[in-house]
Tab-separated table of C-alpha atoms in Angstrom:
chain	number	residue	atom	x	y	z
A	17	MET	CA	-61.219	-44.963	-141.944
A	18	LEU	CA	-63.084	-42.027	-143.493
A	19	ALA	CA	-65.593	-42.156	-146.314
A	20	PRO	CA	-64.679	-40.069	-149.364
A	21	GLY	CA	-65.269	-36.444	-148.418
A	22	GLY	CA	-65.693	-37.420	-144.761
A	23	GLN	CA	-64.277	-35.637	-141.772
A	24	LEU	CA	-63.541	-36.294	-138.137
A	25	LEU	CA	-64.027	-33.459	-135.639
A	26	CYS	CA	-62.166	-33.666	-132.363
A	27	ASP	CA	-61.211	-31.426	-129.512
A	28	SER	CA	-58.139	-31.556	-127.361
A	29	SER	CA	-55.817	-29.477	-125.234
A	30	ASP	CA	-52.097	-28.964	-125.029
A	31	ILE	CA	-51.409	-29.722	-121.371
A	32	GLY	CA	-47.689	-28.960	-121.661
A	33	TYR	CA	-48.205	-25.852	-119.538
A	34	LEU	CA	-48.815	-28.145	-116.549
A	35	PHE	CA	-45.170	-29.198	-116.734
A	36	GLU	CA	-43.552	-25.782	-117.201
A	37	ASP	CA	-42.114	-25.843	-113.675
A	38	THR	CA	-41.025	-29.485	-113.923
A	39	PRO	CA	-39.628	-30.067	-117.443
A	40	GLU	CA	-37.709	-33.112	-116.196
A	41	LEU	CA	-41.032	-34.948	-115.854
A	42	ILE	CA	-41.687	-34.539	-119.587
A	43	GLU	CA	-38.318	-36.113	-120.354
A	44	GLU	CA	-39.323	-39.202	-118.341
A	45	MET	CA	-42.589	-39.682	-120.276
A	46	ASP	CA	-43.212	-41.173	-123.714
A	47	TYR	CA	-45.568	-38.239	-124.393
A	48	TYR	CA	-46.863	-35.882	-121.723
A	49	GLY	CA	-50.388	-35.935	-123.175
A	50	GLU	CA	-50.847	-39.658	-122.497
A	51	GLN	CA	-52.757	-39.791	-119.232
A	52	THR	CA	-54.722	-42.350	-117.238
A	53	PHE	CA	-58.025	-41.475	-115.619
A	54	GLN	CA	-60.170	-43.231	-113.079
A	55	MET	CA	-63.675	-42.085	-112.195
A	56	GLN	CA	-65.204	-42.287	-108.734
A	57	TYR	CA	-68.651	-41.472	-107.383
A	58	GLU	CA	-69.020	-41.890	-103.630
A	59	ASN	CA	-67.769	-45.455	-103.002
A	60	VAL	CA	-68.020	-46.650	-106.603
A	61	ILE	CA	-64.678	-46.641	-108.394
A	62	GLY	CA	-64.496	-47.318	-112.120
A	63	GLU	CA	-61.758	-48.963	-114.110
A	64	ALA	CA	-58.799	-46.817	-115.070
A	65	PHE	CA	-58.753	-45.854	-118.756
A	66	PRO	CA	-56.263	-44.140	-121.078
A	67	TRP	CA	-56.839	-40.602	-122.350
A	68	LEU	CA	-54.872	-38.580	-124.858
A	69	TYR	CA	-54.402	-34.810	-124.804
A	70	ILE	CA	-52.550	-34.068	-128.028
A	71	ASP	CA	-51.081	-30.687	-128.863
A	72	SER	CA	-52.066	-29.302	-132.264
A	73	LYS	CA	-48.532	-29.452	-133.690
A	74	THR	CA	-48.224	-33.162	-132.887
A	75	LEU	CA	-51.752	-33.848	-134.184
A	76	LYS	CA	-50.893	-32.204	-137.511
A	77	GLN	CA	-47.605	-34.123	-137.748
A	78	VAL	CA	-49.138	-37.529	-136.977
A	79	ALA	CA	-52.045	-36.862	-139.344
A	80	GLU	CA	-49.628	-35.942	-142.145
A	81	GLU	CA	-47.507	-39.064	-141.544
A	82	ASN	CA	-50.633	-41.215	-141.917
A	83	GLY	CA	-52.156	-39.648	-145.014
A	84	TYR	CA	-54.506	-37.182	-143.326
A	85	VAL	CA	-54.702	-33.434	-142.863
A	86	ALA	CA	-55.492	-31.888	-139.471
A	87	GLU	CA	-56.839	-28.352	-139.595
A	88	ILE	CA	-57.388	-26.268	-136.462
A	89	VAL	CA	-60.926	-24.903	-136.749
A	90	ALA	CA	-61.132	-22.968	-133.473
A	91	GLU	CA	-58.936	-22.218	-130.471
A	92	GLY	CA	-60.064	-21.662	-126.904
A	93	ASN	CA	-58.581	-19.573	-124.104
A	94	HIS	CA	-57.008	-22.456	-122.177
A	95	TYR	CA	-54.725	-24.241	-124.684
A	96	ASP	CA	-57.759	-26.055	-126.102
A	97	TYR	CA	-58.795	-26.365	-129.726
A	98	LEU	CA	-61.217	-27.958	-132.189
A	99	ALA	CA	-59.711	-29.795	-135.150
A	100	ARG	CA	-61.009	-31.220	-138.424
A	101	ILE	CA	-59.246	-34.281	-139.815
A	102	THR	CA	-59.692	-35.216	-143.468
A	103	LYS	CA	-58.041	-37.609	-145.894
A	104	LYS	CA	-55.134	-36.001	-147.750
A	105	CYS	CA	-55.770	-35.532	-151.473
A	106	LEU	CA	-52.878	-36.999	-153.438
A	107	ARG	CA	-54.357	-36.232	-156.856
A	108	SER	CA	-57.230	-34.045	-157.946
A	109	CYS	CA	-60.014	-34.534	-155.426
A	110	GLU	CA	-63.662	-34.967	-156.242
A	111	HIS	CA	-64.557	-33.311	-152.968
A	112	LYS	CA	-62.420	-30.188	-152.935
A	113	LYS	CA	-63.109	-27.770	-150.117
A	114	THR	CA	-65.284	-24.847	-151.103
A	115	SER	CA	-65.128	-21.505	-149.387
């Protein structure tokens, strides 16, 4: 999915705080970050589409399970963050990160 040395930058939010007063709703869901949106402008209504808000802990876990590394690059004030996803190096890497 990524070229050697490539990266994917993404942003997301942990929306778990929206369910703090109703934890039973989280138990009924597959994952609370899986949402469906539908846009509307005046009388024009678009098709509903899926959207994923993934918390950073879950992003890191899923990345790891699939041979990637998710690094949180920046965090915002409202449970939001910017992440960098790279291919996990299993042996010595040609493209080691430099600081």
